[in-house]
Short mmCIF file of C-alpha atoms in Angstrom, two decimals:
data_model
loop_
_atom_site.label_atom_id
_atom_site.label_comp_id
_atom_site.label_asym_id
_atom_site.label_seq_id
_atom_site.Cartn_x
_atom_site.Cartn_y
_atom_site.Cartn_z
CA UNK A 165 152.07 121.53 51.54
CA UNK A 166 155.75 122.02 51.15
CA UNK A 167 157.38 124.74 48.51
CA UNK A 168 160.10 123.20 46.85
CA UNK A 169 162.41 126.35 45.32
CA UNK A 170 165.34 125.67 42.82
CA UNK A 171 168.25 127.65 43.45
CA UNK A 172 171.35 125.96 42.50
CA UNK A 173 171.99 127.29 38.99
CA UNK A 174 174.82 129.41 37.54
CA UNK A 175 173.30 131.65 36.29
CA UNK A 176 175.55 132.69 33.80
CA UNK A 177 173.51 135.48 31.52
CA UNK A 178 173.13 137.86 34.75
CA UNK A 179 176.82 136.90 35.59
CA UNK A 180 177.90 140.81 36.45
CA UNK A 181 175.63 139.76 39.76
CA UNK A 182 176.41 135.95 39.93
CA UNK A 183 180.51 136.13 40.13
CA UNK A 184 179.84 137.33 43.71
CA UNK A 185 176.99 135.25 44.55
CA UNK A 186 174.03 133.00 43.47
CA UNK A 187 171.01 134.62 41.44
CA UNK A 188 168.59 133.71 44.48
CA UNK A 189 170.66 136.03 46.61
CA UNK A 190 170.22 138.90 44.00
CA UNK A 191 168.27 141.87 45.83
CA UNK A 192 165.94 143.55 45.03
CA UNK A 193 164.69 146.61 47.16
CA UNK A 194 167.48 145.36 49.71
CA UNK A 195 165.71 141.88 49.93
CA UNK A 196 167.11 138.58 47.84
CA UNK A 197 164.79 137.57 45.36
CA UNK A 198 164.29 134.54 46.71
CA UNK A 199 162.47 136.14 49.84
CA UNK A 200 160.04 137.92 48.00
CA UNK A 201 159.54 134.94 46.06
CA UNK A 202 158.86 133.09 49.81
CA UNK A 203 156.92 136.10 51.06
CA UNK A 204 154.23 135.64 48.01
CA UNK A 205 153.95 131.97 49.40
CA UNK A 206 153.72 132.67 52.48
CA UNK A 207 150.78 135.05 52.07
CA UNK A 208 148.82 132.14 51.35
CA UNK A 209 149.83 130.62 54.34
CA UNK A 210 152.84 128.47 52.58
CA UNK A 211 155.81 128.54 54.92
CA UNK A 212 157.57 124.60 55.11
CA UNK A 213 160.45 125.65 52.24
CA UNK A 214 162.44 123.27 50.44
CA UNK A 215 165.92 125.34 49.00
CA UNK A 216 167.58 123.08 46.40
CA UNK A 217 171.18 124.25 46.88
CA UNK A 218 173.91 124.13 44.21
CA UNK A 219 176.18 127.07 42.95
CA UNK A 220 177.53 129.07 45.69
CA UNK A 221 174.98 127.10 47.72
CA UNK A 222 176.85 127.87 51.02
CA UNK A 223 175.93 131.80 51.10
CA UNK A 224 172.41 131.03 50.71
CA UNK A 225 172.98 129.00 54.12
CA UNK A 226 174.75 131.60 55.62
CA UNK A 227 172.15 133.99 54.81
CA UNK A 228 169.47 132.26 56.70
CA UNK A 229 172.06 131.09 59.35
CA UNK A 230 172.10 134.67 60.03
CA UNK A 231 168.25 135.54 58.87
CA UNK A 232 166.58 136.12 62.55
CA UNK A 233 169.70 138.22 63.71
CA UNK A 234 169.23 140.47 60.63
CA UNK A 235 165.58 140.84 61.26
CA UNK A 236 165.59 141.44 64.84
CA UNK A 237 166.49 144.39 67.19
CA UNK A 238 169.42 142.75 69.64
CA UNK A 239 171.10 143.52 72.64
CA UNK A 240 174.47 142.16 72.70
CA UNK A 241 175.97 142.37 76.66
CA UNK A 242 179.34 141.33 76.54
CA UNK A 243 179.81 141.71 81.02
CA UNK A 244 177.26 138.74 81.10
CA UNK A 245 179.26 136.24 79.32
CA UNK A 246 178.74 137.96 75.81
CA UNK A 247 174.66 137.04 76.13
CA UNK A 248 172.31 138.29 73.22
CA UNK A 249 168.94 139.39 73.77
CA UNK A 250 165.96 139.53 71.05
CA UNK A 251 164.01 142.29 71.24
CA UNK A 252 161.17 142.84 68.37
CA UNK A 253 162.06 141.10 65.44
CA UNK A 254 160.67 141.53 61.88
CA UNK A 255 161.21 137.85 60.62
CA UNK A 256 158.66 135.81 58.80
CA UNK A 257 156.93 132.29 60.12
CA UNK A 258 159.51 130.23 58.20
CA UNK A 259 160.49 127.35 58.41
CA UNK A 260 163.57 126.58 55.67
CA UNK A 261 165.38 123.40 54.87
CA UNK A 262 168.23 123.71 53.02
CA UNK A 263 169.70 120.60 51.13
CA UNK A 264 173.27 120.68 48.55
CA UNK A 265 171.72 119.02 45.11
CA UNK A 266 175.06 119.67 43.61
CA UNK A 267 177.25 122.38 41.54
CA UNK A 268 176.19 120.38 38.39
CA UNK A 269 173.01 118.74 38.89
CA UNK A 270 169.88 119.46 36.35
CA UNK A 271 166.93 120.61 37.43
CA UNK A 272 165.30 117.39 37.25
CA UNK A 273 167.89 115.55 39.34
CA UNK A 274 167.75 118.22 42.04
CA UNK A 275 163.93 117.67 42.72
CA UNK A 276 164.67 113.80 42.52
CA UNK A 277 167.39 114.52 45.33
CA UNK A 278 164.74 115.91 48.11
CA UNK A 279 161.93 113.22 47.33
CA UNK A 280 162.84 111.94 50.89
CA UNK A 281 161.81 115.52 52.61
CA UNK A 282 158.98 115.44 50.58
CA UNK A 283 157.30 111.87 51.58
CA UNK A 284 154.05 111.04 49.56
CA UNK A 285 152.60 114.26 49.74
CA UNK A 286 151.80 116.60 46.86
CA UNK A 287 154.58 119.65 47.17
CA UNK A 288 155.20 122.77 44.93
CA UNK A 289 157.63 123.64 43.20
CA UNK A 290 159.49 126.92 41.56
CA UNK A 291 162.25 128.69 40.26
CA UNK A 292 164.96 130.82 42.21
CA UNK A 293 164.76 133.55 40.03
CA UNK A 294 161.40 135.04 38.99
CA UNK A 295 158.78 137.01 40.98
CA UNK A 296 154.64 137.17 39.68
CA UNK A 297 151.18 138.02 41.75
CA UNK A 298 149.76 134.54 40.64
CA UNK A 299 146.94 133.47 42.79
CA UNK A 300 148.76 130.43 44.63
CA UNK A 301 145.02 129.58 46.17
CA UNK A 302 143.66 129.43 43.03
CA UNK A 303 146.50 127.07 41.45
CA UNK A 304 146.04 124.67 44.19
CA UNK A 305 142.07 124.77 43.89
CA UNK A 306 142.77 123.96 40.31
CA UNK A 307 145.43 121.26 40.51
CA UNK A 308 143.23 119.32 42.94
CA UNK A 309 139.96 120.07 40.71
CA UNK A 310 141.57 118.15 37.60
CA UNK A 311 143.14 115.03 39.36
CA UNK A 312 146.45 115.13 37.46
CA UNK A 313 149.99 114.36 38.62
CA UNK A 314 151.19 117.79 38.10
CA UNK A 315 150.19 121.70 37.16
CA UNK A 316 152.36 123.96 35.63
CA UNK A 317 151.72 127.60 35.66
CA UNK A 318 151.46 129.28 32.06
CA UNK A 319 152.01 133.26 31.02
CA UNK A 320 152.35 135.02 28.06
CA UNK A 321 155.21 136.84 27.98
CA UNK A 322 155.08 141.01 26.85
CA UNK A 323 157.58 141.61 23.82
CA UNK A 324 160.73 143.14 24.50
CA UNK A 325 160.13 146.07 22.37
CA UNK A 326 157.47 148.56 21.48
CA UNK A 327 155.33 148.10 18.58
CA UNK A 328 153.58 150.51 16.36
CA UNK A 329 150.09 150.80 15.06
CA UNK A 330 149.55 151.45 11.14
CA UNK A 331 147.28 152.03 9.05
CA UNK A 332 146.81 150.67 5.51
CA UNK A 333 148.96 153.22 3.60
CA UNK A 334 151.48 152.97 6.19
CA UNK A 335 150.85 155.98 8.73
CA UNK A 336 151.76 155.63 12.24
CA UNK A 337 148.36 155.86 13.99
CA UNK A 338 149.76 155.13 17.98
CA UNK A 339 152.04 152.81 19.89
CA UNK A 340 152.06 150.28 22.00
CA UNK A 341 154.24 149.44 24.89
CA UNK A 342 155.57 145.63 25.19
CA UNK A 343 152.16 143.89 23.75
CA UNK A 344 152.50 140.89 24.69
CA UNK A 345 154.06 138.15 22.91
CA UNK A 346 153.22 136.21 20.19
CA UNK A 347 150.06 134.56 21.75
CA UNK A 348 152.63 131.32 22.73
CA UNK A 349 152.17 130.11 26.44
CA UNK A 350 155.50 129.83 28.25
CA UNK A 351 156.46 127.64 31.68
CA UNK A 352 156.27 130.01 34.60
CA UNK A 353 157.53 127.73 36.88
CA UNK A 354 154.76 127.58 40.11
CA UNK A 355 154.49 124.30 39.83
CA UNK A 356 151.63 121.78 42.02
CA UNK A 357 153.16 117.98 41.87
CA UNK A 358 152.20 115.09 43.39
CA UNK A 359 154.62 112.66 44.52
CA UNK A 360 154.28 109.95 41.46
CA UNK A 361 156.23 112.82 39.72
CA UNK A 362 159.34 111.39 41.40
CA UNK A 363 158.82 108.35 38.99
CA UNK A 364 158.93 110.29 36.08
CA UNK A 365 162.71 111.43 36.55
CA UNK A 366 165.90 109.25 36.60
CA UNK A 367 169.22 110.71 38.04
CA UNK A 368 171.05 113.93 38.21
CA UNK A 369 171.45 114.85 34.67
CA UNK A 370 167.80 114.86 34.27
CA UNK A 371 166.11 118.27 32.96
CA UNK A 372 162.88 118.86 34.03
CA UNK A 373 161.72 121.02 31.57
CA UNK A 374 162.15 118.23 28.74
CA UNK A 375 161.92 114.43 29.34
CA UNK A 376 159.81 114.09 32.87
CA UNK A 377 157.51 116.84 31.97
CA UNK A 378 156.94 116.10 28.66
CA UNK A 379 156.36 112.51 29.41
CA UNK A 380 153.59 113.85 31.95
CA UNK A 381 152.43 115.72 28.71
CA UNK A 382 152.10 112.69 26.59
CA UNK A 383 150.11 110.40 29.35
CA UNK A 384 148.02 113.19 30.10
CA UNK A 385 149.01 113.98 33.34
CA UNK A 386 149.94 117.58 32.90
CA UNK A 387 148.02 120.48 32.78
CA UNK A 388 148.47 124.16 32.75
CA UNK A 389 146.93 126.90 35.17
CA UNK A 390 146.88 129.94 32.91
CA UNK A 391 147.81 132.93 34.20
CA UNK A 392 147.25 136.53 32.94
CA UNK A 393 148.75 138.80 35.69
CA UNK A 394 152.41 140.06 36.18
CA UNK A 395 155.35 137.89 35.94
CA UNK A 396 158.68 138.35 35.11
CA UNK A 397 162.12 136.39 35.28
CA UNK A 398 165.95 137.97 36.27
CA UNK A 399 167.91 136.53 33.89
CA UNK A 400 169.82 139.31 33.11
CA UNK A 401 170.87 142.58 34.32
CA UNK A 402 168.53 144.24 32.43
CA UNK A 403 165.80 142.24 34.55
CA UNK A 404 167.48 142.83 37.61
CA UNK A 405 167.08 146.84 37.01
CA UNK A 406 163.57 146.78 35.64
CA UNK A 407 162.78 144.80 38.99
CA UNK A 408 164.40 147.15 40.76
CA UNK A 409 162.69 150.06 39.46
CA UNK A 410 159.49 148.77 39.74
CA UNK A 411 160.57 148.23 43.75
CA UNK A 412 161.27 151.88 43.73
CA UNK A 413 158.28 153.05 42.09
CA UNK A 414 156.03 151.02 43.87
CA UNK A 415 154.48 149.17 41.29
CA UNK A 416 156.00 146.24 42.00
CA UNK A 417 152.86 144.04 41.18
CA UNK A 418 154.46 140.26 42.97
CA UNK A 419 154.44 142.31 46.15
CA UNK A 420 152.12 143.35 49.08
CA UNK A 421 152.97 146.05 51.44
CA UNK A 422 151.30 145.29 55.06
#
């Protein structure tokens, strides 16, 4: 199954970061998002990539372009006709095709645009830009338990601030550290689709997130694979750095250490 991964927005709230370059290219621990987003697939044995290219879409090909010479030791000998030699490499079973959905393309359109790499298989499908430990074996085993045309991963957010406990008369009895939300179920992206999805969105200015998924919602062909564990989103700075401390710390949760 193929892992379709949107990365052509602007992303315009983290935009100290995106001036230089796109969002998926963002690093964190020294490593673009968007690779530890691929390395959580690929520990279930997901590695056929789909990159939907838009904004500043030619860095993200030069950074694979350039991937297996980053990850490798290499002996350049320039008295043999400037040959290079691989030595041990550290890359990852890969494989990555990279297609230009356009600067300006919704998200809808952009999915629409690789239905030919695709074919009529099921395919999944996320967002650029946010890292989680969801069990991707356990999304597919539900997705193909319920029959539907698509699954869409659901969290509840924690709050952005702390809260306090009180009593009746108003005494601060404890606190609580980002509880989470206000027991509403967001989109998490981690999408399952199958191909009669494609049907369900019409051209490039087509969001995903309102008229094809919704319609899905209304013929009861979408349903939602709860999920309780960590997930969180870089949409702004203040993302990136609580990301990035939680790389340092080693609590990043999304990741696994071999």
């Amino acid at each position: 199954m193929k892992v379709v991964i949107l990365a052509g927005g602007y992303g315009t709230r983290i935009g100290e970061e995106t001036h230089i370059r796109p969002k998926p290219l963002i690093e964190i621990g020294e490593m673009p998002i968007i690779c530890h987003i691929m390395s959580h697939y690929s520990r279930y044995g997901y590695n056929d990539f789909i990159i939907c290219l838009g904004y500043k879409g030619y860095m993200i090909k030069e950074y694979f372009a350039h991937y297996f010479l980053h990850h490798s030791d290499v002996t350049f000998d320039f008295r043999k006709d400037n040959q290079v030699h691989y030595h041990q490499h550290k890359t990852d079973p890969w494989k990555v095709t990279l297609i230009d959905t356009g600067k300006d393309t919704a998200t809808g359109g952009r999915v629409k645009q690789i239905q030919k790499y695709i074919g009529n298989e099921p395919f999944m499908l996320t967002y650029g830009d946010g890292v989680s430990n969801v069990d991707i074996a356990k999304l597919v085993e539900f997705h193909r338990a319920h029959k539907k045309l698509a699954t869409i991963t659901s969290t509840q957010p924690p709050g952005r601030f702390g809260a306090l406990d009180l009593t009746e008369e108003g005494a601060v009895s404890g606190f609580r550290e980002k509880p989470k939300g206000d027991g509403g179920w967001i989109n998490a992206g981690f999408f399952v689709m199958e191909p009669g999805v494609f049907d369900y969105i019409s051209g490039n200015d087509t969001v995903l997130e309102k008229e094809p998924l919704e319609a899905l919602a209304r013929s009861s062909q979408l349903m939602a694979y709860k999920h309780t564990g960590f997930w969180h989103p870089m949409d702004t700075l203040r993302d990136k750095n609580y990301l990035e401390e939680l790389w340092r710390s080693g609590k990043a949760e999304w990741s696994y250490k071999p």
